[in-house]
């Protein structure tokens, strides 16, 4: 073959858009040179160079950061400027706040959670396609595996706590009768609405996990192999989309506009958090690095909890003060949750967590322990900036962090957030479900897994 | 009782008593909604997929397709429009308004669309961009349809007599004042409908991008593993961002029925992609499978967008106007896809002397091949094994070219759907926009690239 023909073939083989196929090679070399030129000309009109596709996608991500940069500065009416809780000290830890009963949140919500998992698996996600079925219900096989189900627990317990705040005579809270019947101004189907909201929350969370695992190329999730290792990245992504779509349908069927808007905002926040993590804003200075990290934590974790708690208040048509209580509780509980997660990444082992430890560091992520440590050990800063890619960075960083007070300070910040969450709840009248939620916030920071 | 009717409809509608492989099971659907929520039947159970002589049947009347009375506001100069006349004499269609020119200017301000983000001076790149977003056409196909449908339904007064009478879930947006063709342009309704067009575009591009995600097996081929893996991350994130943005914008349309319908459209896109990946071999030969897959992948987004546009315009879900819109979108979407599949064989062939064969490379059989396989039994095994063996594609092509009828039958199928689309449009009162849509339908099946 002539060298010019070879060159054309080389280019045409690299051009690998939707309409071009690898078998082109077999056909093209039989054409004359003139036809090959025509082929290339027409192929440019109908095919997409690989590099261009990436440009398009990267542009979309740039748009996410640029156009919506207002999202960094504030989220609606919450400027997110109270996340580092500087100058605060703990007040209750290690005890519960005074007057709070120690009620086990898991015990009183267990029946509803089991029902929730079954409802998701058997009703909402029941498709007749075997592959999609397996992929979609991967994390819903039983209530025992597949995560702690903290998020739906928050929704269900909060719905009861808000109701009991209003009523003077409390029905006893048992695991068979957790959800409150509707008060006279509320929609009669309120218990079902709360159940659906809890399902939507858990499904949004699971869908984001499916995608995140593809993004991180993770091997394990919740003591199971990551879905994409079993079914391939494409099915994992599609299953995540399917879960999202199903959840959105359920959300829409609930017919509450404020809830729909709040939960859609969660989706935006989840993506924004991921984008920030991957190509985040340039932070200069220690303080701003910490703030950016905390904001990213809000978007990635706390937002779902904050806005789903807020939605509980929307659905119950509670007054603004209670909506604010719900939001603050969810937000600070979520921040505490993620901070403890970040601390456990250093302290826990793979067995305890169900996911690999030191994962953050190894993927170049600087979380609270290392950010706090860097305030004293400035040699960490260049390592942070190059995402621990230098040879020996990860080992050195681990060693420095354990020498420093980074992990303790992370835990302390977590406790401060948990106490803020408790303070929000303490604005509610006492009730078993309120105390169960306070206990839950407590356990979030007391846990070792 | 309703679900029994639908079970009956399903069995009437299928040649083989096989339920749709991906749609949520009937039990699940029955359980997931109540009196206060809307039930969405997949559009291929509402409208006809195949002509009678090919085994298709007209679906029975049910919620979603019951009202098919023409809405007349005076004389309709295009009554009884017969597409075949306009195909014999192409000059005739030019009497109708040009659809793209009609809405070009008013679509400009709503560019949340990605095309503007990647506008570039490089002619090759911009051609590639046009292809990436709109195969072979480069114009804003979906937003144009939505905009024209919006105008067309403005001429129809919303139905006051609705079968259900239950306004709570009628799906219609509550309007400050009744929409008329005179006050429509620039109104809040118009703005929301234009926004819906952008949302549809976002969902469409997001699904294209997610479809691009490659499995690990593919990434290792060709030694470009690292690049492709990074490409995966970008693809997942970019698609997620678009979907998240679309959800938020959807919520702001303030119509939960529209949210539900468009979320179901997203679900359909995912279902279509998965159907394409994993289908039982026997089903690959059936024309109905192919049409259902085409519905999921292409027509669903368009027809649901059309129904939603009517709802935003104040028409209730079951109204004659909304039904006509969805029926139009359904048949147009199918006609578009069938024509696309025909062009896959004919368009590039006329330039190159060789067809593009993109679908066959993915192992997919489209209308022309399926008709050829009906005629040539030896082709069936090749279809069922997705052309995996060497020489399969060649053999299939030869059988297609040898057949006198296969290509003609495919064209006839496209024409059948185009005519049905126009029949649905004729039930709307005559207006420039409605006539432009008729011309659009003509363009869809006569385009050569």
Coordinates of N, CA and C in Angstrom, one line a residue, chain A residues 14 16-24 26-28 30-31 35 38-61 63-68 70 122-132 187 189 196 211-212 214-217 228-229 231-235 237-239 241-242 244-246 248-257 260-262 264-272 274-275 278-279, chain B residues 19-29 31-33 36-38 112 114 117-118 120 124-129 131-133 135-136 168 205-216 221 224 227-245 247-248 250-257 259-260 263-264 266-267 269-271 273-275 277-279 297 344 350-358 361 390 393-394:
Chain A
X14 N -8.3 6.2 13.5 CA -8.3 7.0 14.7 C -9.7 7.7 14.9
X16 N -13.1 7.7 15.2 CA -13.8 6.5 15.7 C -15.2 6.9 16.2
X17 N -15.9 7.6 15.5 CA -17.2 8.1 15.9 C -18.3 7.1 15.8
X18 N -19.5 7.5 15.9 CA -20.6 6.6 16.0 C -20.8 5.8 14.7
X19 N -20.6 6.5 13.5 CA -20.9 5.8 12.3 C -19.7 5.0 11.7
X20 N -18.5 5.3 12.2 CA -17.4 4.6 11.6 C -17.2 3.3 12.4
X21 N -16.7 2.3 11.7 CA -16.5 1.0 12.4 C -15.1 0.5 12.1
X22 N -14.7 -0.4 12.9 CA -13.4 -1.0 12.7 C -13.3 -1.8 11.5
X23 N -14.4 -2.4 11.0 CA -14.3 -3.2 9.8 C -14.1 -2.3 8.6
X24 N -14.2 -1.0 8.8 CA -13.9 0.0 7.7 C -12.5 -0.4 7.1
X26 N -11.1 -3.1 6.6 CA -11.1 -4.2 5.6 C -11.7 -3.7 4.3
X27 N -12.7 -2.8 4.3 CA -13.3 -2.3 3.1 C -12.5 -1.2 2.4
X28 N -11.9 -0.3 3.3 CA -11.3 0.9 2.7 C -10.1 0.5 1.8
X30 N -9.6 -1.6 -0.1 CA -9.9 -2.0 -1.5 C -10.3 -0.8 -2.4
X31 N -10.5 0.3 -1.8 CA -10.9 1.5 -2.6 C -9.6 2.1 -3.2
X35 N -11.2 7.5 -3.9 CA -12.3 7.2 -3.0 C -12.0 7.4 -1.5
X38 N -12.4 11.0 -0.7 CA -13.9 11.3 -0.6 C -14.4 10.7 0.7
X39 N -13.9 9.5 1.1 CA -14.3 8.9 2.3 C -14.0 9.8 3.5
X40 N -12.8 10.3 3.5 CA -12.4 11.1 4.6 C -13.2 12.4 4.7
X41 N -13.5 13.0 3.5 CA -14.2 14.2 3.5 C -15.6 14.0 4.0
X42 N -16.3 12.9 3.5 CA -17.6 12.6 4.0 C -17.6 12.2 5.5
X43 N -16.5 11.5 5.8 CA -16.4 10.9 7.2 C -16.3 12.1 8.2
X44 N -15.7 13.2 7.8 CA -15.6 14.3 8.8 C -17.0 14.8 9.0
X45 N -17.8 14.8 7.9 CA -19.2 15.3 8.1 C -20.0 14.4 9.0
X46 N -19.7 13.1 9.0 CA -20.6 12.2 9.8 C -20.0 11.6 11.0
X47 N -18.7 11.9 11.3 CA -18.1 11.2 12.4 C -17.5 12.2 13.4
X48 N -17.3 11.8 14.6 CA -16.8 12.7 15.6 C -15.4 12.2 16.1
X49 N -14.4 13.1 15.9 CA -13.1 12.7 16.4 C -13.1 12.4 17.9
X50 N -12.4 11.4 18.4 CA -12.4 11.0 19.8 C -12.1 12.2 20.7
X51 N -11.1 13.0 20.3 CA -10.7 14.1 21.1 C -11.8 15.1 21.3
X52 N -12.5 15.3 20.2 CA -13.6 16.3 20.3 C -14.6 15.9 21.3
X53 N -15.0 14.7 21.3 CA -16.0 14.2 22.3 C -15.6 14.6 23.7
X54 N -14.3 14.4 24.0 CA -13.8 14.8 25.3 C -13.9 16.2 25.5
X55 N -13.6 17.0 24.4 CA -13.7 18.4 24.6 C -15.1 18.8 24.9
X56 N -16.1 18.2 24.3 CA -17.5 18.5 24.6 C -17.8 18.3 26.0
X57 N -17.4 17.1 26.5 CA -17.8 16.7 27.9 C -17.0 17.6 28.9
X58 N -15.8 17.9 28.6 CA -15.0 18.8 29.5 C -15.7 20.2 29.5
X59 N -16.1 20.6 28.3 CA -16.8 21.9 28.3 C -18.0 21.9 29.2
X60 N -18.7 20.8 29.1 CA -19.9 20.7 30.0 C -19.5 20.9 31.5
X61 N -18.4 20.2 31.8 CA -18.0 20.3 33.2 C -17.5 21.7 33.6
X63 N -18.6 24.3 32.3 CA -19.9 25.1 32.5 C -20.5 24.9 33.9
X64 N -20.3 23.6 34.4 CA -20.9 23.3 35.7 C -20.2 24.2 36.8
X65 N -18.9 24.4 36.6 CA -18.2 25.2 37.6 C -18.4 26.7 37.4
X66 N -18.4 27.1 36.1 CA -18.4 28.5 35.8 C -19.7 29.1 35.9
X67 N -20.6 28.6 35.1 CA -22.0 29.2 35.0 C -22.7 29.2 36.4
X68 N -22.5 28.2 37.1 CA -23.2 28.0 38.4 C -22.3 28.3 39.5
X70 N -22.3 30.6 41.4 CA -23.1 31.1 42.5 C -23.4 30.0 43.5
X122 N -39.1 -4.8 45.4 CA -40.2 -5.6 44.8 C -41.1 -4.7 44.0
X123 N -41.3 -3.5 44.5 CA -42.3 -2.6 43.8 C -41.6 -1.7 42.8
X124 N -40.8 -0.8 43.4 CA -40.3 0.3 42.6 C -39.4 -0.2 41.5
X125 N -38.5 -1.1 41.8 CA -37.5 -1.4 40.9 C -37.7 -2.7 40.2
X126 N -38.9 -3.2 40.3 CA -39.2 -4.5 39.7 C -39.4 -4.4 38.2
X127 N -38.3 -4.9 37.5 CA -38.5 -4.8 36.0 C -38.4 -6.3 35.6
X128 N -38.8 -6.5 34.3 CA -38.7 -7.8 33.8 C -37.4 -8.1 33.1
X129 N -36.5 -7.2 33.1 CA -35.3 -7.4 32.4 C -34.3 -7.9 33.4
X130 N -33.8 -9.2 33.2 CA -32.9 -9.8 34.2 C -31.7 -9.0 34.6
X131 N -31.0 -8.5 33.6 CA -29.8 -7.8 33.9 C -30.0 -6.5 34.6
X132 N -31.0 -5.7 34.1 CA -31.3 -4.5 34.8 C -31.8 -4.7 36.2
X187 N -52.1 16.3 54.7 CA -52.7 15.3 53.7 C -52.9 14.0 54.3
X189 N -52.8 11.1 53.3 CA -51.8 10.0 52.9 C -50.4 10.3 53.4
X196 N -42.5 7.1 50.9 CA -42.0 7.3 49.5 C -40.8 8.3 49.6
X211 N -22.6 5.5 40.4 CA -21.8 6.3 39.5 C -20.5 6.6 40.1
X212 N -20.4 6.9 41.4 CA -19.2 7.3 42.1 C -18.2 6.1 42.0
X214 N -17.9 4.0 39.6 CA -17.3 4.0 38.3 C -16.3 5.1 38.2
X215 N -16.6 6.2 38.7 CA -15.7 7.4 38.7 C -14.4 7.1 39.4
X216 N -14.6 6.4 40.6 CA -13.4 6.1 41.4 C -12.7 4.8 41.0
X217 N -13.4 4.1 40.1 CA -12.8 2.8 39.7 C -12.7 1.9 41.0
X228 N -19.9 -2.3 39.0 CA -19.4 -2.3 37.7 C -18.3 -3.3 37.4
X229 N -17.8 -3.9 38.5 CA -16.8 -5.0 38.3 C -17.6 -6.3 37.9
X231 N -20.8 -6.1 36.3 CA -21.6 -6.0 35.1 C -21.0 -5.0 34.1
X232 N -19.9 -4.5 34.4 CA -19.3 -3.5 33.4 C -19.7 -2.1 33.7
X233 N -18.9 -1.2 33.3 CA -19.1 0.2 33.7 C -20.4 0.7 33.0
X234 N -20.7 0.3 31.8 CA -21.8 0.9 31.1 C -23.1 0.5 31.8
X235 N -23.3 -0.8 32.2 CA -24.5 -1.2 32.9 C -24.6 -0.5 34.2
X237 N -23.5 2.5 35.0 CA -24.0 3.9 34.7 C -25.5 3.9 34.3
X238 N -25.9 3.0 33.5 CA -27.3 2.9 33.1 C -28.2 2.6 34.3
X239 N -27.7 1.6 35.1 CA -28.5 1.3 36.3 C -28.7 2.5 37.2
X241 N -28.7 5.6 36.2 CA -29.7 6.5 35.6 C -31.1 5.9 35.8
X242 N -31.2 4.6 35.7 CA -32.6 4.0 35.9 C -33.1 4.3 37.3
X244 N -32.3 6.7 39.2 CA -32.6 8.1 39.3 C -34.0 8.4 38.7
X245 N -34.2 7.8 37.5 CA -35.4 8.1 36.8 C -36.6 7.6 37.6
X246 N -36.5 6.4 38.2 CA -37.6 5.8 39.0 C -37.9 6.6 40.2
X248 N -37.3 9.8 40.5 CA -37.9 11.1 40.1 C -39.4 10.9 39.8
X249 N -39.8 9.7 39.2 CA -41.2 9.5 39.0 C -41.9 9.4 40.3
X250 N -41.3 8.7 41.3 CA -42.0 8.6 42.6 C -42.1 9.9 43.2
X251 N -41.0 10.7 43.1 CA -41.0 12.1 43.7 C -42.1 12.9 43.1
X252 N -42.3 12.8 41.7 CA -43.3 13.6 41.1 C -44.7 13.2 41.5
X253 N -44.8 11.9 41.7 CA -46.2 11.4 42.1 C -46.6 11.9 43.4
X254 N -45.6 12.2 44.3 CA -46.0 12.7 45.6 C -46.7 14.1 45.5
X255 N -46.5 14.7 44.4 CA -47.3 15.9 44.1 C -47.0 17.1 44.9
X256 N -45.8 17.2 45.5 CA -45.5 18.4 46.3 C -44.3 19.1 45.6
X257 N -44.6 20.3 45.2 CA -43.7 21.1 44.4 C -42.4 21.4 45.1
X260 N -40.2 18.4 45.3 CA -39.6 18.1 44.0 C -38.4 19.0 43.8
X261 N -38.6 20.3 44.0 CA -37.5 21.2 43.8 C -36.4 21.0 44.7
X262 N -36.7 20.7 46.0 CA -35.6 20.5 46.9 C -34.8 19.2 46.5
X264 N -34.6 17.8 43.6 CA -33.8 18.0 42.4 C -32.5 18.8 42.6
X265 N -32.6 19.7 43.6 CA -31.4 20.5 43.9 C -30.4 19.5 44.5
X266 N -30.8 18.5 45.2 CA -29.9 17.5 45.7 C -29.0 16.9 44.6
X267 N -29.7 16.6 43.5 CA -29.0 16.0 42.4 C -27.9 16.9 41.9
X268 N -28.3 18.2 41.7 CA -27.3 19.1 41.3 C -26.1 19.2 42.2
X269 N -26.4 19.2 43.5 CA -25.4 19.3 44.5 C -24.5 18.1 44.5
X270 N -25.1 16.9 44.3 CA -24.3 15.7 44.2 C -23.2 15.8 43.1
X271 N -23.7 16.3 42.0 CA -22.8 16.4 40.8 C -21.8 17.4 41.1
X272 N -22.2 18.6 41.6 CA -21.3 19.7 41.9 C -20.2 19.2 42.8
X274 N -19.0 16.2 43.2 CA -18.1 15.4 42.5 C -17.2 16.2 41.6
X275 N -17.8 17.1 40.9 CA -17.0 18.0 40.0 C -15.9 18.8 40.8
X278 N -13.1 16.6 41.6 CA -12.2 16.2 40.5 C -11.4 17.3 40.0
X279 N -12.1 18.5 39.8 CA -11.3 19.6 39.2 C -11.6 20.9 40.0
Chain B
X19 N -44.4 -10.2 27.2 CA -44.5 -8.8 27.7 C -43.2 -8.1 27.4
X20 N -43.3 -6.8 27.4 CA -42.1 -5.9 27.1 C -41.0 -6.3 28.1
X21 N -39.8 -6.5 27.6 CA -38.8 -7.0 28.4 C -38.3 -6.0 29.5
X22 N -38.5 -4.7 29.3 CA -37.8 -3.8 30.2 C -38.8 -3.0 31.1
X23 N -40.0 -2.9 30.6 CA -40.9 -2.1 31.4 C -41.2 -2.7 32.7
X24 N -41.4 -1.8 33.7 CA -41.7 -2.3 35.0 C -42.9 -3.2 35.0
X25 N -42.9 -4.3 35.7 CA -43.9 -5.3 35.6 C -45.3 -4.7 36.0
X26 N -46.3 -5.4 35.5 CA -47.7 -4.8 35.7 C -48.0 -4.8 37.2
X27 N -47.6 -5.8 37.9 CA -47.9 -5.8 39.3 C -47.3 -4.6 40.0
X28 N -46.0 -4.3 39.6 CA -45.3 -3.2 40.2 C -46.0 -1.9 39.9
X29 N -46.4 -1.8 38.6 CA -47.1 -0.5 38.2 C -48.4 -0.4 39.0
X31 N -49.2 -1.5 41.9 CA -48.9 -1.1 43.3 C -48.4 0.3 43.5
X32 N -47.8 0.8 42.4 CA -47.1 2.0 42.7 C -47.9 3.3 42.5
X33 N -49.2 3.2 42.2 CA -49.9 4.4 42.1 C -51.3 4.2 42.8
X36 N -54.8 9.1 43.6 CA -54.4 10.5 43.4 C -53.3 10.7 42.5
X37 N -52.8 9.6 41.9 CA -51.6 9.7 41.0 C -52.0 9.3 39.6
X38 N -51.3 9.8 38.7 CA -51.5 9.6 37.3 C -50.9 8.2 36.9
X112 N -29.5 27.3 26.9 CA -28.8 26.6 28.0 C -28.2 25.4 27.3
X114 N -26.1 22.9 24.9 CA -24.7 22.7 24.9 C -24.1 23.2 23.7
X117 N -22.3 26.2 23.9 CA -21.1 26.1 24.7 C -19.9 25.7 23.9
X118 N -20.2 24.9 22.9 CA -19.1 24.4 22.1 C -19.0 25.0 20.7
X120 N -17.7 27.0 17.8 CA -16.3 27.1 17.5 C -16.1 27.6 16.1
X124 N -14.4 22.0 10.7 CA -14.5 20.6 10.9 C -15.1 20.3 12.2
X125 N -14.6 21.0 13.2 CA -15.1 20.7 14.6 C -16.6 21.1 14.7
X126 N -17.0 22.2 14.0 CA -18.4 22.5 14.2 C -19.3 21.6 13.4
X127 N -18.8 21.0 12.3 CA -19.5 20.0 11.7 C -19.6 18.8 12.6
X128 N -18.5 18.4 13.2 CA -18.6 17.3 14.1 C -19.5 17.6 15.3
X129 N -19.5 18.8 15.7 CA -20.4 19.2 16.8 C -21.9 18.9 16.4
X131 N -22.9 17.0 14.2 CA -23.2 15.6 14.2 C -23.4 15.0 15.5
X132 N -22.6 15.4 16.4 CA -22.7 14.9 17.8 C -24.0 15.2 18.4
X133 N -24.6 16.3 18.1 CA -25.8 16.7 18.8 C -27.0 16.3 17.9
X135 N -27.6 13.9 14.6 CA -27.0 13.1 13.5 C -27.6 13.6 12.2
X136 N -26.6 14.1 11.3 CA -26.9 14.4 9.9 C -27.8 15.7 9.8
X168 N -57.4 17.2 40.4 CA -56.1 17.1 41.2 C -55.0 16.4 40.4
X205 N -28.9 14.7 25.1 CA -27.4 14.7 25.1 C -26.9 13.9 26.3
X206 N -27.5 14.0 27.4 CA -27.0 13.3 28.6 C -27.1 11.8 28.2
X207 N -28.1 11.3 27.6 CA -28.2 9.9 27.3 C -27.2 9.5 26.2
X208 N -26.9 10.4 25.2 CA -25.9 10.2 24.3 C -24.5 10.0 24.9
X209 N -24.3 10.9 25.9 CA -23.0 10.8 26.6 C -22.9 9.6 27.4
X210 N -23.9 9.2 28.2 CA -23.8 8.0 29.0 C -23.8 6.8 28.1
X211 N -24.4 6.8 27.0 CA -24.3 5.7 26.1 C -22.8 5.4 25.6
X212 N -22.0 6.5 25.7 CA -20.7 6.5 25.3 C -19.7 5.8 26.3
X213 N -20.2 5.5 27.5 CA -19.4 4.9 28.5 C -19.0 3.5 28.0
X214 N -17.7 3.3 28.1 CA -17.2 2.0 27.6 C -16.9 1.0 28.7
X215 N -17.2 -0.2 28.4 CA -16.8 -1.3 29.4 C -15.3 -1.5 29.4
X216 N -14.9 -2.0 30.5 CA -13.4 -2.2 30.6 C -12.9 -3.1 29.5
X221 N -8.9 -2.8 24.6 CA -8.6 -3.0 23.2 C -7.9 -1.8 22.7
X224 N -5.6 1.9 24.6 CA -5.9 3.2 25.0 C -6.6 3.2 26.3
X227 N -6.7 6.4 28.6 CA -7.5 7.5 28.0 C -8.9 7.2 28.1
X228 N -9.3 6.0 27.8 CA -10.7 5.7 27.8 C -11.3 5.7 29.2
X229 N -10.5 5.3 30.2 CA -11.0 5.3 31.5 C -11.3 6.7 32.0
X230 N -10.3 7.6 31.6 CA -10.6 9.0 32.0 C -11.8 9.5 31.2
X231 N -11.9 9.1 30.0 CA -13.1 9.4 29.2 C -14.3 9.0 29.8
X232 N -14.3 7.8 30.5 CA -15.5 7.3 31.2 C -15.9 8.2 32.3
X233 N -14.9 8.7 33.1 CA -15.2 9.5 34.2 C -15.9 10.8 33.7
X234 N -15.2 11.4 32.7 CA -15.8 12.6 32.2 C -17.2 12.4 31.6
X235 N -17.4 11.3 31.0 CA -18.7 11.0 30.4 C -19.7 10.8 31.5
X236 N -19.4 10.1 32.5 CA -20.4 9.9 33.6 C -20.8 11.2 34.3
X237 N -19.7 12.0 34.6 CA -20.0 13.3 35.3 C -20.7 14.3 34.4
X238 N -20.3 14.4 33.1 CA -21.0 15.4 32.2 C -22.4 15.0 32.1
X239 N -22.7 13.7 31.9 CA -24.1 13.3 31.7 C -24.9 13.5 33.0
X240 N -24.3 13.2 34.1 CA -25.0 13.5 35.4 C -25.3 14.9 35.6
X241 N -24.3 15.8 35.2 CA -24.6 17.2 35.4 C -25.8 17.6 34.5
X242 N -25.8 17.2 33.3 CA -26.9 17.6 32.4 C -28.2 17.1 33.0
X243 N -28.2 15.8 33.5 CA -29.5 15.3 34.1 C -29.9 16.0 35.3
X244 N -28.9 16.4 36.1 CA -29.2 17.2 37.3 C -29.8 18.5 37.0
X245 N -29.2 19.2 36.0 CA -29.7 20.5 35.6 C -31.1 20.4 35.1
X247 N -33.3 18.2 35.8 CA -34.2 17.9 36.9 C -34.6 19.2 37.6
X248 N -33.6 20.1 37.9 CA -34.0 21.3 38.6 C -34.9 22.2 37.7
X250 N -36.8 21.2 35.4 CA -38.1 20.5 35.3 C -38.9 20.9 36.5
X251 N -38.3 20.9 37.7 CA -39.0 21.2 38.9 C -39.6 22.6 38.8
X252 N -38.8 23.5 38.2 CA -39.3 24.9 38.2 C -40.4 25.1 37.2
X253 N -40.8 24.1 36.4 CA -41.9 24.3 35.5 C -43.2 24.2 36.3
X254 N -43.1 23.8 37.6 CA -44.2 23.8 38.5 C -45.4 22.9 38.0
X255 N -45.1 21.8 37.5 CA -46.1 20.8 37.1 C -45.6 19.4 37.4
X256 N -46.1 18.8 38.5 CA -45.6 17.5 38.8 C -45.9 16.4 37.8
X257 N -47.0 16.6 37.1 CA -47.3 15.6 36.1 C -46.3 15.6 35.0
X259 N -43.2 16.5 35.4 CA -42.0 15.9 36.0 C -42.1 14.4 35.8
X260 N -43.2 13.9 36.2 CA -43.4 12.4 36.1 C -43.2 11.9 34.7
X263 N -39.6 12.2 33.6 CA -38.8 11.2 34.3 C -39.0 9.8 33.7
X264 N -40.2 9.6 33.3 CA -40.5 8.3 32.6 C -39.8 8.3 31.3
X266 N -36.9 9.6 30.6 CA -35.5 9.2 30.9 C -35.4 7.7 31.2
X267 N -36.4 7.2 32.0 CA -36.4 5.7 32.2 C -36.5 5.0 30.9
X269 N -35.3 5.9 28.0 CA -34.1 5.9 27.3 C -33.1 4.9 27.8
X270 N -33.1 4.8 29.1 CA -32.2 3.8 29.8 C -32.7 2.4 29.4
X271 N -34.0 2.2 29.4 CA -34.5 0.9 29.1 C -34.1 0.5 27.6
X273 N -31.6 1.5 25.9 CA -30.2 1.2 25.7 C -29.8 -0.1 26.3
X274 N -30.4 -0.5 27.4 CA -30.2 -1.8 27.9 C -30.8 -2.9 27.0
X275 N -32.0 -2.6 26.5 CA -32.6 -3.6 25.5 C -31.6 -3.9 24.4
X277 N -28.4 -3.7 24.5 CA -27.2 -4.4 24.9 C -27.5 -5.9 25.1
X278 N -28.6 -6.1 25.8 CA -28.9 -7.5 26.2 C -30.3 -7.9 25.8
X279 N -30.5 -8.5 24.7 CA -31.8 -9.0 24.4 C -31.8 -10.5 24.1
X297 N -35.8 4.2 22.6 CA -34.6 5.0 22.4 C -34.8 6.3 21.8
X344 N -28.7 4.6 7.1 CA -27.5 4.0 7.5 C -27.0 3.1 6.4
X350 N -24.3 6.2 -1.1 CA -24.3 7.0 -2.4 C -23.1 7.9 -2.5
X351 N -22.4 8.2 -1.4 CA -21.2 9.0 -1.4 C -20.0 8.1 -1.7
X352 N -20.0 7.0 -0.9 CA -18.8 6.2 -0.8 C -18.8 5.0 -1.8
X353 N -20.0 4.6 -2.1 CA -20.1 3.3 -2.8 C -20.2 2.3 -1.7
X354 N -20.2 2.7 -0.5 CA -20.3 1.6 0.6 C -21.1 2.2 1.8
X355 N -21.9 1.3 2.3 CA -22.8 1.8 3.4 C -22.0 1.9 4.7
X356 N -22.5 2.7 5.7 CA -21.9 3.0 6.9 C -21.9 1.8 7.9
X357 N -23.0 1.1 8.0 CA -23.2 -0.1 8.8 C -22.9 0.0 10.3
X358 N -23.2 1.2 10.8 CA -22.9 1.4 12.2 C -23.7 0.4 13.1
X361 N -22.5 -3.2 13.1 CA -21.3 -3.3 13.8 C -21.6 -3.5 15.3
X390 N -17.3 -13.9 11.0 CA -16.7 -13.3 9.9 C -17.5 -13.5 8.7
X393 N -21.7 -9.8 8.1 CA -22.2 -8.5 7.7 C -22.3 -8.5 6.1
X394 N -21.3 -9.0 5.5 CA -21.3 -9.0 4.0 C -22.5 -9.8 3.5

